[in-house]
Amino acid sequence: MATKKSAAAAPAKKNKPKMREVPPNPPSKPSKDILVFPNPNPERDYVIQFQVPEFTCHCPLTGQPDFAHFTIDMIADELCVELKSLKMYFWSYRNEGSFHEKVTNKILDDIVKVTDPRFIRITAKWYVRGGIYTNVVVEHRKAGWTPAPRVDLPTHGFESGMLGA
C-alpha cells in the first residue's frame, strides 16, 4: 500500500505549453500614412468599395469605446489606396478620442489629400450609444468631374430550375 501512496504522491510530468515569442519588430503597427499606387485603369470610372467593419475610437467626453462600420465608395483618378496602409490608418484611431462627425470628416480629408479622387463617399454607421445609432455620410467630388448617366437594368427573379420552387 505504501507503494501506491508514493506513486500517487509523485508529481505527474506535464508538457509545458509552447508560447509564441513576441517578435522584436512587430510585423505591423498603426500609422497615419496612407500609401497609394497608380490606378491601373484611369481612363474608366469604376467604383472601388472598402468595407471596414471594425473601426474603433473612443468618446472624447467619456473615454468609452465607440465602434463603427465604415463603407468607402471611391472613383479613383490617377491614384488608388493601398489596402494594408488603409488598415493601419484605421487602426491608428483605436486610442484616440473623437466625435463621430469629426473622425468621419477627417478620414475623408486624409484620403482626398493623398489620392485626389474623382469621387468619394464615406458612410460611417456608428453602433448604438445611449440608445441612439448615428450614421455620418460625407463625400467629395473633384471639380469639373461629372459622372456618367446611371444605367438602370431590368431585374429578374431568381430561377432555381425547379418547378414550383
mmCIF file of C-alpha atoms in Angstrom:
data_model
loop_
_atom_site.group_PDB
_atom_site.id
_atom_site.type_symbol
_atom_site.label_atom_id
_atom_site.label_comp_id
_atom_site.label_asym_id
_atom_site.label_seq_id
_atom_site.Cartn_x
_atom_site.Cartn_y
_atom_site.Cartn_z
ATOM 1 C CA MET A 1 0.000 0.000 0.000
ATOM 2 C CA ALA A 2 2.911 2.326 0.673
ATOM 3 C CA THR A 3 3.977 1.803 -2.914
ATOM 4 C CA LYS A 4 0.643 3.061 -4.224
ATOM 5 C CA LYS A 5 0.791 6.118 -1.992
ATOM 6 C CA SER A 6 4.296 7.050 -3.054
ATOM 7 C CA ALA A 7 3.371 6.637 -6.735
ATOM 8 C CA ALA A 8 0.333 8.864 -6.275
ATOM 9 C CA ALA A 9 2.357 11.471 -4.426
ATOM 10 C CA ALA A 10 4.924 11.759 -7.227
ATOM 11 C CA PRO A 11 4.182 14.814 -9.390
ATOM 12 C CA ALA A 12 2.979 13.946 -12.849
ATOM 13 C CA LYS A 13 5.165 15.224 -15.657
ATOM 14 C CA LYS A 14 3.274 17.776 -17.690
ATOM 15 C CA ASN A 15 4.219 19.088 -21.052
ATOM 16 C CA LYS A 16 4.675 22.817 -20.722
ATOM 17 C CA PRO A 17 2.704 24.652 -23.471
ATOM 18 C CA LYS A 18 4.889 26.306 -26.033
ATOM 19 C CA MET A 19 4.417 30.064 -26.020
ATOM 20 C CA ARG A 20 4.834 32.207 -29.091
ATOM 21 C CA GLU A 21 7.636 34.691 -28.702
ATOM 22 C CA VAL A 22 6.935 38.355 -29.278
ATOM 23 C CA PRO A 23 8.840 39.461 -32.369
ATOM 24 C CA PRO A 24 11.451 42.186 -31.741
ATOM 25 C CA ASN A 25 9.883 44.280 -34.502
ATOM 26 C CA PRO A 26 6.131 43.763 -34.816
ATOM 27 C CA PRO A 27 5.120 42.983 -38.401
ATOM 28 C CA SER A 28 2.703 45.889 -38.495
ATOM 29 C CA LYS A 29 1.678 48.828 -36.380
ATOM 30 C CA PRO A 30 -0.797 51.703 -36.565
ATOM 31 C CA SER A 31 0.140 54.545 -38.885
ATOM 32 C CA LYS A 32 -1.390 57.748 -40.248
ATOM 33 C CA ASP A 33 0.369 57.184 -43.601
ATOM 34 C CA ILE A 34 -1.982 56.249 -46.430
ATOM 35 C CA LEU A 35 0.022 54.757 -49.287
ATOM 36 C CA VAL A 36 -1.071 54.789 -52.921
ATOM 37 C CA PHE A 37 -0.364 53.083 -56.235
ATOM 38 C CA PRO A 38 -1.150 54.106 -59.837
ATOM 39 C CA ASN A 39 -4.718 53.460 -60.970
ATOM 40 C CA PRO A 40 -4.448 50.578 -63.464
ATOM 41 C CA ASN A 41 -7.440 51.907 -65.454
ATOM 42 C CA PRO A 42 -7.532 55.722 -65.135
ATOM 43 C CA GLU A 43 -9.431 56.026 -68.421
ATOM 44 C CA ARG A 44 -12.545 54.474 -66.838
ATOM 45 C CA ASP A 45 -14.835 55.455 -63.993
ATOM 46 C CA TYR A 46 -15.279 52.440 -61.736
ATOM 47 C CA VAL A 47 -16.182 52.131 -58.079
ATOM 48 C CA ILE A 48 -13.750 50.780 -55.517
ATOM 49 C CA GLN A 49 -15.547 49.900 -52.289
ATOM 50 C CA PHE A 50 -13.790 49.329 -48.988
ATOM 51 C CA GLN A 51 -15.636 47.812 -46.019
ATOM 52 C CA VAL A 52 -14.118 48.487 -42.599
ATOM 53 C CA PRO A 53 -16.390 46.697 -40.109
ATOM 54 C CA GLU A 54 -14.187 47.007 -37.013
ATOM 55 C CA PHE A 55 -13.382 50.703 -36.632
ATOM 56 C CA THR A 56 -12.704 51.752 -33.055
ATOM 57 C CA CYS A 57 -12.002 55.054 -31.365
ATOM 58 C CA HIS A 58 -13.340 56.449 -28.104
ATOM 59 C CA CYS A 59 -15.628 59.213 -26.950
ATOM 60 C CA PRO A 60 -13.636 62.376 -26.156
ATOM 61 C CA LEU A 61 -16.008 63.194 -23.279
ATOM 62 C CA THR A 62 -16.452 59.861 -21.500
ATOM 63 C CA GLY A 63 -13.494 57.811 -22.740
ATOM 64 C CA GLN A 64 -15.896 54.994 -23.568
ATOM 65 C CA PRO A 65 -15.139 52.999 -26.737
ATOM 66 C CA ASP A 66 -17.015 53.786 -29.937
ATOM 67 C CA PHE A 67 -17.373 51.265 -32.758
ATOM 68 C CA ALA A 68 -18.370 51.838 -36.366
ATOM 69 C CA HIS A 69 -18.705 50.117 -39.716
ATOM 70 C CA PHE A 70 -17.198 52.292 -42.457
ATOM 71 C CA THR A 71 -18.055 51.925 -46.133
ATOM 72 C CA ILE A 72 -15.877 53.866 -48.550
ATOM 73 C CA ASP A 73 -17.085 54.174 -52.159
ATOM 74 C CA MET A 74 -14.439 55.761 -54.337
ATOM 75 C CA ILE A 75 -13.940 56.532 -58.017
ATOM 76 C CA ALA A 76 -10.173 56.930 -58.300
ATOM 77 C CA ASP A 77 -8.475 59.294 -60.691
ATOM 78 C CA GLU A 78 -4.729 58.701 -61.049
ATOM 79 C CA LEU A 79 -4.106 57.006 -57.667
ATOM 80 C CA CYS A 80 -5.641 54.151 -55.666
ATOM 81 C CA VAL A 81 -5.365 53.408 -51.934
ATOM 82 C CA GLU A 82 -3.060 50.572 -50.878
ATOM 83 C CA LEU A 83 -5.094 48.288 -48.602
ATOM 84 C CA LYS A 84 -2.628 47.437 -45.830
ATOM 85 C CA SER A 85 -1.832 51.105 -45.286
ATOM 86 C CA LEU A 86 -5.587 51.800 -45.091
ATOM 87 C CA LYS A 87 -5.894 49.072 -42.467
ATOM 88 C CA MET A 88 -3.012 50.549 -40.431
ATOM 89 C CA TYR A 89 -4.515 54.032 -40.856
ATOM 90 C CA PHE A 90 -7.884 52.945 -39.445
ATOM 91 C CA TRP A 91 -6.091 51.103 -36.629
ATOM 92 C CA SER A 92 -4.342 54.360 -35.670
ATOM 93 C CA TYR A 93 -7.637 55.758 -34.334
ATOM 94 C CA ARG A 94 -8.078 52.986 -31.749
ATOM 95 C CA ASN A 95 -6.716 55.034 -28.833
ATOM 96 C CA GLU A 96 -7.891 58.458 -29.971
ATOM 97 C CA GLY A 97 -10.897 60.348 -28.742
ATOM 98 C CA SER A 98 -13.045 61.933 -31.423
ATOM 99 C CA PHE A 99 -16.644 62.779 -32.115
ATOM 100 C CA HIS A 100 -18.272 60.693 -34.854
ATOM 101 C CA GLU A 101 -18.671 63.636 -37.196
ATOM 102 C CA LYS A 102 -15.097 64.832 -36.776
ATOM 103 C CA VAL A 103 -13.384 61.485 -37.321
ATOM 104 C CA THR A 104 -15.530 60.654 -40.373
ATOM 105 C CA ASN A 105 -14.710 64.007 -41.998
ATOM 106 C CA LYS A 106 -11.007 63.677 -41.066
ATOM 107 C CA ILE A 107 -10.787 60.284 -42.767
ATOM 108 C CA LEU A 108 -12.398 61.721 -45.912
ATOM 109 C CA ASP A 109 -9.977 64.675 -45.906
ATOM 110 C CA ASP A 110 -6.940 62.409 -45.448
ATOM 111 C CA ILE A 111 -7.898 60.073 -48.297
ATOM 112 C CA VAL A 112 -8.708 63.003 -50.614
ATOM 113 C CA LYS A 113 -5.362 64.620 -49.744
ATOM 114 C CA VAL A 114 -3.306 61.621 -50.914
ATOM 115 C CA THR A 115 -5.447 60.325 -53.814
ATOM 116 C CA ASP A 116 -7.355 63.324 -55.235
ATOM 117 C CA PRO A 117 -10.175 61.020 -56.376
ATOM 118 C CA ARG A 118 -12.893 61.884 -58.875
ATOM 119 C CA PHE A 119 -15.468 60.987 -56.230
ATOM 120 C CA ILE A 120 -15.513 59.530 -52.739
ATOM 121 C CA ARG A 121 -18.319 58.890 -50.277
ATOM 122 C CA ILE A 122 -17.744 57.603 -46.772
ATOM 123 C CA THR A 123 -20.621 56.174 -44.774
ATOM 124 C CA ALA A 124 -19.895 55.592 -41.093
ATOM 125 C CA LYS A 125 -22.544 53.576 -39.264
ATOM 126 C CA TRP A 126 -21.848 54.016 -35.577
ATOM 127 C CA TYR A 127 -23.045 51.362 -33.173
ATOM 128 C CA VAL A 128 -25.638 52.275 -30.596
ATOM 129 C CA ARG A 129 -24.607 54.696 -27.857
ATOM 130 C CA GLY A 130 -27.099 55.816 -25.259
ATOM 131 C CA GLY A 131 -29.910 54.191 -27.258
ATOM 132 C CA ILE A 132 -29.068 56.197 -30.400
ATOM 133 C CA TYR A 133 -27.491 54.980 -33.626
ATOM 134 C CA THR A 134 -25.541 57.599 -35.568
ATOM 135 C CA ASN A 135 -24.797 57.475 -39.292
ATOM 136 C CA VAL A 136 -22.427 60.036 -40.787
ATOM 137 C CA VAL A 137 -22.173 60.339 -44.585
ATOM 138 C CA VAL A 138 -19.556 62.613 -46.140
ATOM 139 C CA GLU A 139 -18.473 62.991 -49.730
ATOM 140 C CA HIS A 140 -16.118 64.811 -52.059
ATOM 141 C CA ARG A 141 -16.450 65.416 -55.796
ATOM 142 C CA LYS A 142 -13.463 66.566 -57.840
ATOM 143 C CA ALA A 143 -14.034 69.949 -59.503
ATOM 144 C CA GLY A 144 -15.086 69.501 -63.120
ATOM 145 C CA TRP A 145 -15.823 65.778 -62.829
ATOM 146 C CA THR A 146 -19.260 64.702 -63.989
ATOM 147 C CA PRO A 147 -20.373 61.102 -63.541
ATOM 148 C CA ALA A 148 -21.702 59.157 -66.497
ATOM 149 C CA PRO A 149 -25.506 58.856 -66.521
ATOM 150 C CA ARG A 150 -26.814 55.996 -64.433
ATOM 151 C CA VAL A 151 -27.900 52.905 -66.338
ATOM 152 C CA ASP A 152 -30.792 51.024 -64.763
ATOM 153 C CA LEU A 153 -31.009 47.448 -65.959
ATOM 154 C CA PRO A 154 -34.104 45.294 -65.505
ATOM 155 C CA THR A 155 -34.106 42.953 -62.550
ATOM 156 C CA HIS A 156 -35.149 39.352 -62.824
ATOM 157 C CA GLY A 157 -36.302 36.964 -60.161
ATOM 158 C CA PHE A 158 -34.099 34.129 -59.006
ATOM 159 C CA GLU A 159 -34.506 30.995 -61.122
ATOM 160 C CA SER A 160 -33.702 27.706 -59.427
ATOM 161 C CA GLY A 161 -34.562 25.406 -62.311
ATOM 162 C CA MET A 162 -37.048 23.549 -60.151
ATOM 163 C CA LEU A 163 -40.763 23.561 -60.894
ATOM 164 C CA GLY A 164 -42.895 25.136 -58.236
ATOM 165 C CA ALA A 165 -39.924 26.421 -56.307
#
